[in-house]
């Protein structure tokens, strides 16, 4: 089904609607960045970019787009990795970065109400000032909250605190037909029919437009201590992860990292990592309210690691030390990017008990497929990020080997009871893999849901499960 | 001798008093408030506590020194191989101002080798006497002989005040001399004022600049202070000379050293943007890669480095190690000039601690203006070439 | 080789404020940590020990809680530690502090090498190390950015000067103040922390010193006196300049001059060398 080609008349209407020249960008006013997201593999320009300021504006845009069959693509900070915010059918791109106000901090209900364009780092800093804590902690701190909700972003603290979904209590949504409505609210419990709010979370902007979010907050833990644990081999390190989970000590994060990725980060940041004795590390984080409390928490895990053959357990208990480790960890994606010509990513998630098997497998297929793969990830929640690197390969060889590697990785993940994406989403780039991994009935339901919300398929077409 | 006496009967609420102490040095033991070794004698408890609860007692005052026996303000001439560091002139200017209050002479102390010629230069800045120690052992800075000369000078001339530039050399030499003279030394003063009783009021930042402290040296001479470069104003060089050069001698055996200079290696230009004092940052407003040469030249003229934002690094115009931002490097320069930088939060997170931020951008609504101290709304292609021209003109002049 | 490292416990956060009305100092929590600059000195000591053998001791001055930073040094690999703690040491300025530490060092015996961090994050003076070396009558080198060679009679290091590095050999016993980033400090080890849990920390008071005259310690031994503390002038200026490119450039030039960014470079020779270097870079690229 075809869409209407966006023309001068449409532009004139939208300009009249917004009445602010600087918020309506067309033609060569549209920066190159709007044509792709953080991994530029999926690329397509919108015809117009509108920097909206209110749900009302979005509602009017949706009504007009519906009437004229013009596709609309929502976009936050553009930090996605799977092309979910790329305008595959061109048309209108709705940029929410100006809707970046914190509307209400409700200390009686421990909630905060924000507009979708508030950045994760801004939200975190704001609530911290009030001794409160928004636990989801995806690596990309300059992503918008709207984007985080749309992909159900996870991040490093998922082991203990869960993911974005666990902190979204209510959403104001503009539906594809332009209606503005609410799902959920400031209620801790809710058994009132289908949970449409949960349906919106992770829908990657295909069902409706998030214009406000009520988020749940926790009291801020006062003390954070990380343990950097060197192991004699990667195998020993990751074999310890299921043991840590079983020990019930509940770290906030369990990450694994390898020497070569650390070296990329050292090079990228120009800072040396505080330990060099090993090729493989686990990085664990614990939080609590006093040093003593946190020490009690990690003590058992430290002993366990040593029993499992760790070379040592190193303690990071000050701001400087935390920075020397986590700054490196935070730079991994950019650092790997910098170490090759081009790359594609895999964000599969497996049951935690199989993390070690999956990591081992990732290593073995490098040889099998003859392609370089670097991986790191949230070992504690089973979410692994693997990056397939192009290096000097020709177009043809790269395409062929990359797909082969991806196929194999997803196949293995399926076999272990895993899923295609842990936190980056499906967007455009991962659609084929989703199709292969989900039962046919699930796909049918997903497409059916999409039709109920957006019968004309105006909102963010060609994403997730769409044929 | 001074001490604090706690009068338990005058404390209505012990916890409230304890909470007053900024150093956490008070605690309650067996129902009594006691002061522990964390005490810094700030006397906050005396001033802000309940009336009479903590008493400050200065008992058996030691003998007062005779301040009239110490006269003059001396500036240590900081140099490497005879090249006088400009902080020296700034301090001479300050010394003259301070000396005006108490009508004292201003001296310069110059130690080195083959410096007799250079010492004359100091007479153009209004020093009354330049004391010169010119010996082969003093060719390079070495802590032991330099301290010995400084001591020799102080014992002979008895200046009331000693000012030293807080340079690499000054920061080692001044404390060594202060300990030898068993006197006070205040580091990195930002304000100096002379009192009529010849006590020097010294103001310096502490706790990373979060508080300022006003310090005096009431009963010791000389009183010593170090001051960083570019804190005080340099005086104009005068055409005529004034004052005199006083050659000094010191016995050879005092000039022994346990430190031997083996080699002097020229340092490479600062490679890392993290350590640069001055940064020129190129953003997307720069139209082509070649235009970076202009900004590189500007950075060079200001003695700094060129850095960039993420889009430029991603376009390959500059290496990723020159990229500032959340996913790049964090910088804290004294001066930052952003050129055509829009100010995405990604970037701002890596730079907002610069002391002086100048932002050049055509768009008056550019987010970078929220962070900048000076917002220059204009075209970089008009502003930067003109600025470079002016900087070059200054250098030529 | 006997190495001693001087360390200090400092507030965890530098966020202190002075109430402008009451003059009361408000600290952001009472938590403390090891002075971050001292970590570089400990790391340097441990690396020298790893190469040359010997022992690494640490010494600190402060209240009894300061034992915590000595324990931390143990967890990094130090062999022993001493705390100088006495109410009579309170209120010490640079002179009294350095004298107390020098007395404490004497009470602990002889050392070949004493290492200090560049400065502390609370006092910020960077003077205590040099004054200790004077009291001990030993040579000292500050701004050490590199350890070149460790020999039996002395140590060769690079001292950072503006524009150049001076390579010097210092005979033992001596004191070095090391710069930040000389080495990346290691993290404390849980294993070592457990193994040194019961290790004794010697606590010395005035009574243990060779000089027991309390006039030489604490506030009484301090020539400088703090008259008052006050908040710094706030730096939240903001100016928007509009005009032609020429006007803006001229204003910028003048303001840079006022802010002293146009003054000659650090060694008085002007920044001509940097300019030449920058120009040279450009020439090379073009050719």
PDB file of C-alpha atoms in Angstrom, chain B residues 1-2 4 20 22-24 35-41 43-44 47-48 56 58 60 78-81 83-86 90 140-141 143-144 147 168-169 171-172 174-176 178-180 182-188 202-220 226 229-233 258-267 269 275 277-278 293 296-297 300-304 334-335 337 355-358 360 364 369-379 382-383 386-387 390-391 394-395, chain C residues 8-9 11 13-18 21-27 62-65 85-95 98 119 121-128 130-135 137-143 146 156 159-172 181 214-215 219-220 222-233 235-246 248-250 252-253 255-256 259-269 271-275 277-278 281-282 285-286:
ATOM      1  CA  UNK B   1      50.024  28.358  73.720  1.00  0.00           C
ATOM      2  CA  UNK B   2      46.404  28.180  72.874  1.00  0.00           C
ATOM      3  CA  UNK B   4      40.043  25.093  73.777  1.00  0.00           C
ATOM      4  CA  UNK B  20      28.762  22.596  64.334  1.00  0.00           C
ATOM      5  CA  UNK B  22      33.114  21.292  60.191  1.00  0.00           C
ATOM      6  CA  UNK B  23      35.911  18.770  60.747  1.00  0.00           C
ATOM      7  CA  UNK B  24      33.912  16.299  62.807  1.00  0.00           C
ATOM      8  CA  UNK B  35      37.493  17.683  71.203  1.00  0.00           C
ATOM      9  CA  UNK B  36      39.630  15.161  69.355  1.00  0.00           C
ATOM     10  CA  UNK B  37      42.739  15.372  67.234  1.00  0.00           C
ATOM     11  CA  UNK B  38      40.758  16.240  64.116  1.00  0.00           C
ATOM     12  CA  UNK B  39      40.509  19.780  65.520  1.00  0.00           C
ATOM     13  CA  UNK B  40      41.880  22.429  63.201  1.00  0.00           C
ATOM     14  CA  UNK B  41      41.332  25.242  65.659  1.00  0.00           C
ATOM     15  CA  UNK B  43      37.045  28.011  66.536  1.00  0.00           C
ATOM     16  CA  UNK B  44      33.689  27.619  64.895  1.00  0.00           C
ATOM     17  CA  UNK B  47      31.966  31.542  67.702  1.00  0.00           C
ATOM     18  CA  UNK B  48      28.788  29.679  66.831  1.00  0.00           C
ATOM     19  CA  UNK B  56      39.534  29.741  73.537  1.00  0.00           C
ATOM     20  CA  UNK B  58      45.754  31.815  74.787  1.00  0.00           C
ATOM     21  CA  UNK B  60      51.579  31.981  78.471  1.00  0.00           C
ATOM     22  CA  UNK B  78      62.311  32.669  38.973  1.00  0.00           C
ATOM     23  CA  UNK B  79      64.223  31.592  35.920  1.00  0.00           C
ATOM     24  CA  UNK B  80      65.572  28.686  33.938  1.00  0.00           C
ATOM     25  CA  UNK B  81      69.001  29.294  32.393  1.00  0.00           C
ATOM     26  CA  UNK B  83      65.282  33.379  31.229  1.00  0.00           C
ATOM     27  CA  UNK B  84      63.287  35.272  33.821  1.00  0.00           C
ATOM     28  CA  UNK B  85      59.777  33.910  34.342  1.00  0.00           C
ATOM     29  CA  UNK B  86      57.192  36.686  33.893  1.00  0.00           C
ATOM     30  CA  UNK B  90      54.153  40.514  38.448  1.00  0.00           C
ATOM     31  CA  UNK B 140      70.460  24.784  37.320  1.00  0.00           C
ATOM     32  CA  UNK B 141      67.945  24.707  40.125  1.00  0.00           C
ATOM     33  CA  UNK B 143      67.148  22.260  46.041  1.00  0.00           C
ATOM     34  CA  UNK B 144      70.061  22.189  48.482  1.00  0.00           C
ATOM     35  CA  UNK B 147      68.014  26.849  49.765  1.00  0.00           C
ATOM     36  CA  UNK B 168      57.704  24.281  39.502  1.00  0.00           C
ATOM     37  CA  UNK B 169      60.841  25.685  41.107  1.00  0.00           C
ATOM     38  CA  UNK B 171      56.796  25.479  44.821  1.00  0.00           C
ATOM     39  CA  UNK B 172      59.766  23.383  45.953  1.00  0.00           C
ATOM     40  CA  UNK B 174      59.739  28.271  49.088  1.00  0.00           C
ATOM     41  CA  UNK B 175      58.651  25.509  51.512  1.00  0.00           C
ATOM     42  CA  UNK B 176      62.203  24.330  51.946  1.00  0.00           C
ATOM     43  CA  UNK B 178      60.264  28.384  55.092  1.00  0.00           C
ATOM     44  CA  UNK B 179      61.052  25.240  57.074  1.00  0.00           C
ATOM     45  CA  UNK B 180      64.681  26.285  57.380  1.00  0.00           C
ATOM     46  CA  UNK B 182      60.969  28.021  60.833  1.00  0.00           C
ATOM     47  CA  UNK B 183      58.408  30.448  59.507  1.00  0.00           C
ATOM     48  CA  UNK B 184      55.000  30.448  57.858  1.00  0.00           C
ATOM     49  CA  UNK B 185      54.349  30.036  54.158  1.00  0.00           C
ATOM     50  CA  UNK B 186      51.019  30.477  52.429  1.00  0.00           C
ATOM     51  CA  UNK B 187      50.608  28.762  49.080  1.00  0.00           C
ATOM     52  CA  UNK B 188      48.927  30.105  45.957  1.00  0.00           C
ATOM     53  CA  UNK B 202      47.152  36.527  52.572  1.00  0.00           C
ATOM     54  CA  UNK B 203      44.032  35.152  50.925  1.00  0.00           C
ATOM     55  CA  UNK B 204      44.038  31.774  49.278  1.00  0.00           C
ATOM     56  CA  UNK B 205      41.534  29.178  48.079  1.00  0.00           C
ATOM     57  CA  UNK B 206      41.180  25.800  49.844  1.00  0.00           C
ATOM     58  CA  UNK B 207      39.081  22.689  49.263  1.00  0.00           C
ATOM     59  CA  UNK B 208      39.549  22.911  45.539  1.00  0.00           C
ATOM     60  CA  UNK B 209      38.533  26.565  45.468  1.00  0.00           C
ATOM     61  CA  UNK B 210      35.255  25.994  47.276  1.00  0.00           C
ATOM     62  CA  UNK B 211      36.254  28.223  50.179  1.00  0.00           C
ATOM     63  CA  UNK B 212      38.668  31.090  50.659  1.00  0.00           C
ATOM     64  CA  UNK B 213      40.895  31.501  53.700  1.00  0.00           C
ATOM     65  CA  UNK B 214      42.359  34.723  55.058  1.00  0.00           C
ATOM     66  CA  UNK B 215      45.727  33.949  56.634  1.00  0.00           C
ATOM     67  CA  UNK B 216      48.283  35.959  58.627  1.00  0.00           C
ATOM     68  CA  UNK B 217      51.718  35.272  60.057  1.00  0.00           C
ATOM     69  CA  UNK B 218      51.509  37.452  63.188  1.00  0.00           C
ATOM     70  CA  UNK B 219      54.636  36.503  65.117  1.00  0.00           C
ATOM     71  CA  UNK B 220      57.195  35.160  62.646  1.00  0.00           C
ATOM     72  CA  UNK B 226      53.728  31.948  46.849  1.00  0.00           C
ATOM     73  CA  UNK B 229      51.524  33.211  37.380  1.00  0.00           C
ATOM     74  CA  UNK B 230      48.908  35.562  35.934  1.00  0.00           C
ATOM     75  CA  UNK B 231      47.246  36.267  39.268  1.00  0.00           C
ATOM     76  CA  UNK B 232      48.875  39.637  39.900  1.00  0.00           C
ATOM     77  CA  UNK B 233      49.237  42.351  37.268  1.00  0.00           C
ATOM     78  CA  UNK B 258      72.944  15.367  46.489  1.00  0.00           C
ATOM     79  CA  UNK B 259      71.013  15.937  43.310  1.00  0.00           C
ATOM     80  CA  UNK B 260      72.842  15.721  40.022  1.00  0.00           C
ATOM     81  CA  UNK B 261      71.335  16.993  36.779  1.00  0.00           C
ATOM     82  CA  UNK B 262      72.038  14.353  34.158  1.00  0.00           C
ATOM     83  CA  UNK B 263      70.119  15.624  31.213  1.00  0.00           C
ATOM     84  CA  UNK B 264      67.585  18.128  30.028  1.00  0.00           C
ATOM     85  CA  UNK B 265      64.978  16.882  27.598  1.00  0.00           C
ATOM     86  CA  UNK B 266      62.771  19.248  25.646  1.00  0.00           C
ATOM     87  CA  UNK B 267      59.184  18.334  26.243  1.00  0.00           C
ATOM     88  CA  UNK B 269      54.094  19.732  22.782  1.00  0.00           C
ATOM     89  CA  UNK B 275      45.846  18.430  30.010  1.00  0.00           C
ATOM     90  CA  UNK B 277      45.123  24.870  29.413  1.00  0.00           C
ATOM     91  CA  UNK B 278      43.689  26.345  26.259  1.00  0.00           C
ATOM     92  CA  UNK B 293      43.887  24.731   9.765  1.00  0.00           C
ATOM     93  CA  UNK B 296      44.673  25.054  14.584  1.00  0.00           C
ATOM     94  CA  UNK B 297      46.544  28.270  13.971  1.00  0.00           C
ATOM     95  CA  UNK B 300      48.733  27.648  18.367  1.00  0.00           C
ATOM     96  CA  UNK B 301      48.711  31.416  18.835  1.00  0.00           C
ATOM     97  CA  UNK B 302      47.024  30.969  22.214  1.00  0.00           C
ATOM     98  CA  UNK B 303      49.421  28.205  23.199  1.00  0.00           C
ATOM     99  CA  UNK B 304      46.687  25.598  23.157  1.00  0.00           C
ATOM    100  CA  UNK B 334      41.386  27.427  31.711  1.00  0.00           C
ATOM    101  CA  UNK B 335      40.208  28.829  28.398  1.00  0.00           C
ATOM    102  CA  UNK B 337      36.778  28.821  22.631  1.00  0.00           C
ATOM    103  CA  UNK B 355      37.139  28.338  33.652  1.00  0.00           C
ATOM    104  CA  UNK B 356      36.348  30.684  30.764  1.00  0.00           C
ATOM    105  CA  UNK B 357      34.157  29.512  27.923  1.00  0.00           C
ATOM    106  CA  UNK B 358      33.752  31.654  24.809  1.00  0.00           C
ATOM    107  CA  UNK B 360      31.071  31.510  18.700  1.00  0.00           C
ATOM    108  CA  UNK B 364      21.538  32.947  19.025  1.00  0.00           C
ATOM    109  CA  UNK B 369      25.149  29.500  24.882  1.00  0.00           C
ATOM    110  CA  UNK B 370      23.488  28.042  27.957  1.00  0.00           C
ATOM    111  CA  UNK B 371      26.879  26.876  29.183  1.00  0.00           C
ATOM    112  CA  UNK B 372      29.200  29.532  27.771  1.00  0.00           C
ATOM    113  CA  UNK B 373      30.315  32.531  29.791  1.00  0.00           C
ATOM    114  CA  UNK B 374      30.697  34.671  26.686  1.00  0.00           C
ATOM    115  CA  UNK B 375      28.201  34.123  23.890  1.00  0.00           C
ATOM    116  CA  UNK B 376      29.439  35.566  20.610  1.00  0.00           C
ATOM    117  CA  UNK B 377      26.582  35.595  18.140  1.00  0.00           C
ATOM    118  CA  UNK B 378      28.273  35.841  14.786  1.00  0.00           C
ATOM    119  CA  UNK B 379      29.920  34.180  11.835  1.00  0.00           C
ATOM    120  CA  UNK B 382      34.366  36.655  10.011  1.00  0.00           C
ATOM    121  CA  UNK B 383      35.475  36.489  13.633  1.00  0.00           C
ATOM    122  CA  UNK B 386      40.245  38.764  12.294  1.00  0.00           C
ATOM    123  CA  UNK B 387      41.205  37.438  15.731  1.00  0.00           C
ATOM    124  CA  UNK B 390      45.166  40.623  15.815  1.00  0.00           C
ATOM    125  CA  UNK B 391      47.021  37.927  17.711  1.00  0.00           C
ATOM    126  CA  UNK B 394      50.461  41.553  18.925  1.00  0.00           C
ATOM    127  CA  UNK B 395      53.234  39.072  18.571  1.00  0.00           C
TER     128      UNK B 395
ATOM    129  CA  UNK C   8      46.553  11.591  54.344  1.00  0.00           C
ATOM    130  CA  UNK C   9      42.873  11.068  54.935  1.00  0.00           C
ATOM    131  CA  UNK C  11      37.028  14.419  52.995  1.00  0.00           C
ATOM    132  CA  UNK C  13      33.881  15.272  48.742  1.00  0.00           C
ATOM    133  CA  UNK C  14      35.372  18.670  48.136  1.00  0.00           C
ATOM    134  CA  UNK C  15      31.934  20.175  48.086  1.00  0.00           C
ATOM    135  CA  UNK C  16      32.244  22.535  51.009  1.00  0.00           C
ATOM    136  CA  UNK C  17      30.278  25.674  51.325  1.00  0.00           C
ATOM    137  CA  UNK C  18      30.546  28.612  53.618  1.00  0.00           C
ATOM    138  CA  UNK C  21      25.784  35.078  56.489  1.00  0.00           C
ATOM    139  CA  UNK C  22      26.879  33.002  59.466  1.00  0.00           C
ATOM    140  CA  UNK C  23      30.330  32.049  58.170  1.00  0.00           C
ATOM    141  CA  UNK C  24      29.636  28.434  59.099  1.00  0.00           C
ATOM    142  CA  UNK C  25      31.440  25.843  57.009  1.00  0.00           C
ATOM    143  CA  UNK C  26      29.073  23.237  55.643  1.00  0.00           C
ATOM    144  CA  UNK C  27      30.577  19.960  54.542  1.00  0.00           C
ATOM    145  CA  UNK C  62      45.326  12.554  61.857  1.00  0.00           C
ATOM    146  CA  UNK C  63      42.595  11.367  64.170  1.00  0.00           C
ATOM    147  CA  UNK C  64      42.327   7.653  65.077  1.00  0.00           C
ATOM    148  CA  UNK C  65      39.887   7.094  62.174  1.00  0.00           C
ATOM    149  CA  UNK C  85      47.731  10.922  66.378  1.00  0.00           C
ATOM    150  CA  UNK C  86      47.481  13.267  69.292  1.00  0.00           C
ATOM    151  CA  UNK C  87      45.122  16.053  70.174  1.00  0.00           C
ATOM    152  CA  UNK C  88      48.153  18.274  70.538  1.00  0.00           C
ATOM    153  CA  UNK C  89      48.837  17.884  66.814  1.00  0.00           C
ATOM    154  CA  UNK C  90      45.495  19.539  65.987  1.00  0.00           C
ATOM    155  CA  UNK C  91      45.310  22.874  64.222  1.00  0.00           C
ATOM    156  CA  UNK C  92      48.711  22.446  62.557  1.00  0.00           C
ATOM    157  CA  UNK C  93      49.684  24.519  59.526  1.00  0.00           C
ATOM    158  CA  UNK C  94      52.259  23.433  56.924  1.00  0.00           C
ATOM    159  CA  UNK C  95      55.244  24.039  59.197  1.00  0.00           C
ATOM    160  CA  UNK C  98      55.736  18.796  58.329  1.00  0.00           C
ATOM    161  CA  UNK C 119      49.324  17.779  47.117  1.00  0.00           C
ATOM    162  CA  UNK C 121      42.681  17.811  47.947  1.00  0.00           C
ATOM    163  CA  UNK C 122      41.708  19.636  51.146  1.00  0.00           C
ATOM    164  CA  UNK C 123      44.716  21.818  51.890  1.00  0.00           C
ATOM    165  CA  UNK C 124      45.946  22.122  48.302  1.00  0.00           C
ATOM    166  CA  UNK C 125      49.303  23.588  49.380  1.00  0.00           C
ATOM    167  CA  UNK C 126      51.758  21.072  47.837  1.00  0.00           C
ATOM    168  CA  UNK C 127      54.279  22.237  50.428  1.00  0.00           C
ATOM    169  CA  UNK C 128      54.355  19.600  53.144  1.00  0.00           C
ATOM    170  CA  UNK C 130      59.366  19.823  50.672  1.00  0.00           C
ATOM    171  CA  UNK C 131      59.227  20.974  54.300  1.00  0.00           C
ATOM    172  CA  UNK C 132      59.542  17.404  55.584  1.00  0.00           C
ATOM    173  CA  UNK C 133      62.711  16.984  53.519  1.00  0.00           C
ATOM    174  CA  UNK C 134      64.130  20.137  55.069  1.00  0.00           C
ATOM    175  CA  UNK C 135      63.456  18.936  58.634  1.00  0.00           C
ATOM    176  CA  UNK C 137      67.993  17.371  55.981  1.00  0.00           C
ATOM    177  CA  UNK C 138      67.660  15.209  52.903  1.00  0.00           C
ATOM    178  CA  UNK C 139      67.486  16.209  49.234  1.00  0.00           C
ATOM    179  CA  UNK C 140      64.120  16.364  47.533  1.00  0.00           C
ATOM    180  CA  UNK C 141      62.696  16.517  44.040  1.00  0.00           C
ATOM    181  CA  UNK C 142      59.109  17.525  43.279  1.00  0.00           C
ATOM    182  CA  UNK C 143      56.999  17.173  40.131  1.00  0.00           C
ATOM    183  CA  UNK C 146      58.893   9.417  35.626  1.00  0.00           C
ATOM    184  CA  UNK C 156      67.145   8.777  38.619  1.00  0.00           C
ATOM    185  CA  UNK C 159      61.325  16.407  37.038  1.00  0.00           C
ATOM    186  CA  UNK C 160      58.660  18.236  35.094  1.00  0.00           C
ATOM    187  CA  UNK C 161      59.550  21.829  34.282  1.00  0.00           C
ATOM    188  CA  UNK C 162      57.551  24.016  31.927  1.00  0.00           C
ATOM    189  CA  UNK C 163      58.818  23.180  28.472  1.00  0.00           C
ATOM    190  CA  UNK C 164      61.342  20.604  29.565  1.00  0.00           C
ATOM    191  CA  UNK C 165      62.079  17.567  31.640  1.00  0.00           C
ATOM    192  CA  UNK C 166      65.103  17.626  33.872  1.00  0.00           C
ATOM    193  CA  UNK C 167      66.602  14.208  34.378  1.00  0.00           C
ATOM    194  CA  UNK C 168      68.211  14.127  37.804  1.00  0.00           C
ATOM    195  CA  UNK C 169      69.882  11.549  39.952  1.00  0.00           C
ATOM    196  CA  UNK C 170      69.248  11.888  43.686  1.00  0.00           C
ATOM    197  CA  UNK C 171      71.258  10.081  46.312  1.00  0.00           C
ATOM    198  CA  UNK C 172      69.502   8.223  49.125  1.00  0.00           C
ATOM    199  CA  UNK C 181      49.451  10.074  36.433  1.00  0.00           C
ATOM    200  CA  UNK C 214      54.304  20.864  72.619  1.00  0.00           C
ATOM    201  CA  UNK C 215      55.097  24.402  71.512  1.00  0.00           C
ATOM    202  CA  UNK C 219      48.300  25.252  66.557  1.00  0.00           C
ATOM    203  CA  UNK C 220      51.104  26.380  68.845  1.00  0.00           C
ATOM    204  CA  UNK C 222      52.030  27.057  63.512  1.00  0.00           C
ATOM    205  CA  UNK C 223      53.309  30.464  62.428  1.00  0.00           C
ATOM    206  CA  UNK C 224      50.325  31.083  60.185  1.00  0.00           C
ATOM    207  CA  UNK C 225      46.859  31.736  61.528  1.00  0.00           C
ATOM    208  CA  UNK C 226      43.594  31.534  59.707  1.00  0.00           C
ATOM    209  CA  UNK C 227      41.757  34.792  60.357  1.00  0.00           C
ATOM    210  CA  UNK C 228      38.566  33.731  58.699  1.00  0.00           C
ATOM    211  CA  UNK C 229      37.093  31.642  55.940  1.00  0.00           C
ATOM    212  CA  UNK C 230      34.572  32.901  53.447  1.00  0.00           C
ATOM    213  CA  UNK C 231      32.895  31.832  50.215  1.00  0.00           C
ATOM    214  CA  UNK C 232      34.652  32.675  46.946  1.00  0.00           C
ATOM    215  CA  UNK C 233      33.162  35.311  44.678  1.00  0.00           C
ATOM    216  CA  UNK C 235      31.702  32.964  38.861  1.00  0.00           C
ATOM    217  CA  UNK C 236      28.317  32.830  37.194  1.00  0.00           C
ATOM    218  CA  UNK C 237      28.860  35.671  34.802  1.00  0.00           C
ATOM    219  CA  UNK C 238      27.282  35.477  31.404  1.00  0.00           C
ATOM    220  CA  UNK C 239      27.562  37.956  28.573  1.00  0.00           C
ATOM    221  CA  UNK C 240      26.019  37.884  25.143  1.00  0.00           C
ATOM    222  CA  UNK C 241      27.844  39.809  22.486  1.00  0.00           C
ATOM    223  CA  UNK C 242      26.314  40.819  19.218  1.00  0.00           C
ATOM    224  CA  UNK C 243      27.727  42.884  16.379  1.00  0.00           C
ATOM    225  CA  UNK C 244      29.743  42.583  13.219  1.00  0.00           C
ATOM    226  CA  UNK C 245      32.394  39.892  12.918  1.00  0.00           C
ATOM    227  CA  UNK C 246      35.037  42.555  13.207  1.00  0.00           C
ATOM    228  CA  UNK C 248      33.202  40.651  17.991  1.00  0.00           C
ATOM    229  CA  UNK C 249      36.769  39.659  17.121  1.00  0.00           C
ATOM    230  CA  UNK C 250      38.093  42.903  18.587  1.00  0.00           C
ATOM    231  CA  UNK C 252      37.246  38.913  22.087  1.00  0.00           C
ATOM    232  CA  UNK C 253      40.854  39.982  21.615  1.00  0.00           C
ATOM    233  CA  UNK C 255      38.853  40.302  26.773  1.00  0.00           C
ATOM    234  CA  UNK C 256      41.446  37.586  26.227  1.00  0.00           C
ATOM    235  CA  UNK C 259      41.979  37.590  31.280  1.00  0.00           C
ATOM    236  CA  UNK C 260      45.749  37.306  30.748  1.00  0.00           C
ATOM    237  CA  UNK C 261      45.581  34.743  28.010  1.00  0.00           C
ATOM    238  CA  UNK C 262      47.744  36.861  25.748  1.00  0.00           C
ATOM    239  CA  UNK C 263      50.618  37.159  28.228  1.00  0.00           C
ATOM    240  CA  UNK C 264      53.816  35.372  27.299  1.00  0.00           C
ATOM    241  CA  UNK C 265      54.081  31.644  27.855  1.00  0.00           C
ATOM    242  CA  UNK C 266      55.413  29.996  30.976  1.00  0.00           C
ATOM    243  CA  UNK C 267      59.097  30.537  30.445  1.00  0.00           C
ATOM    244  CA  UNK C 268      59.083  34.151  29.446  1.00  0.00           C
ATOM    245  CA  UNK C 269      60.186  33.418  25.927  1.00  0.00           C
ATOM    246  CA  UNK C 271      54.607  31.310  23.189  1.00  0.00           C
ATOM    247  CA  UNK C 272      56.616  31.670  20.025  1.00  0.00           C
ATOM    248  CA  UNK C 273      57.850  28.104  20.295  1.00  0.00           C
ATOM    249  CA  UNK C 274      54.366  26.742  20.487  1.00  0.00           C
ATOM    250  CA  UNK C 275      53.399  28.920  17.581  1.00  0.00           C
ATOM    251  CA  UNK C 277      55.503  24.161  16.521  1.00  0.00           C
ATOM    252  CA  UNK C 278      51.931  24.700  15.405  1.00  0.00           C
ATOM    253  CA  UNK C 281      52.898  21.059  11.983  1.00  0.00           C
ATOM    254  CA  UNK C 282      50.864  22.852   9.418  1.00  0.00           C
ATOM    255  CA  UNK C 285      50.978  18.606   6.530  1.00  0.00           C
ATOM    256  CA  UNK C 286      50.863  20.816   3.521  1.00  0.00           C
TER     257      UNK C 286
END
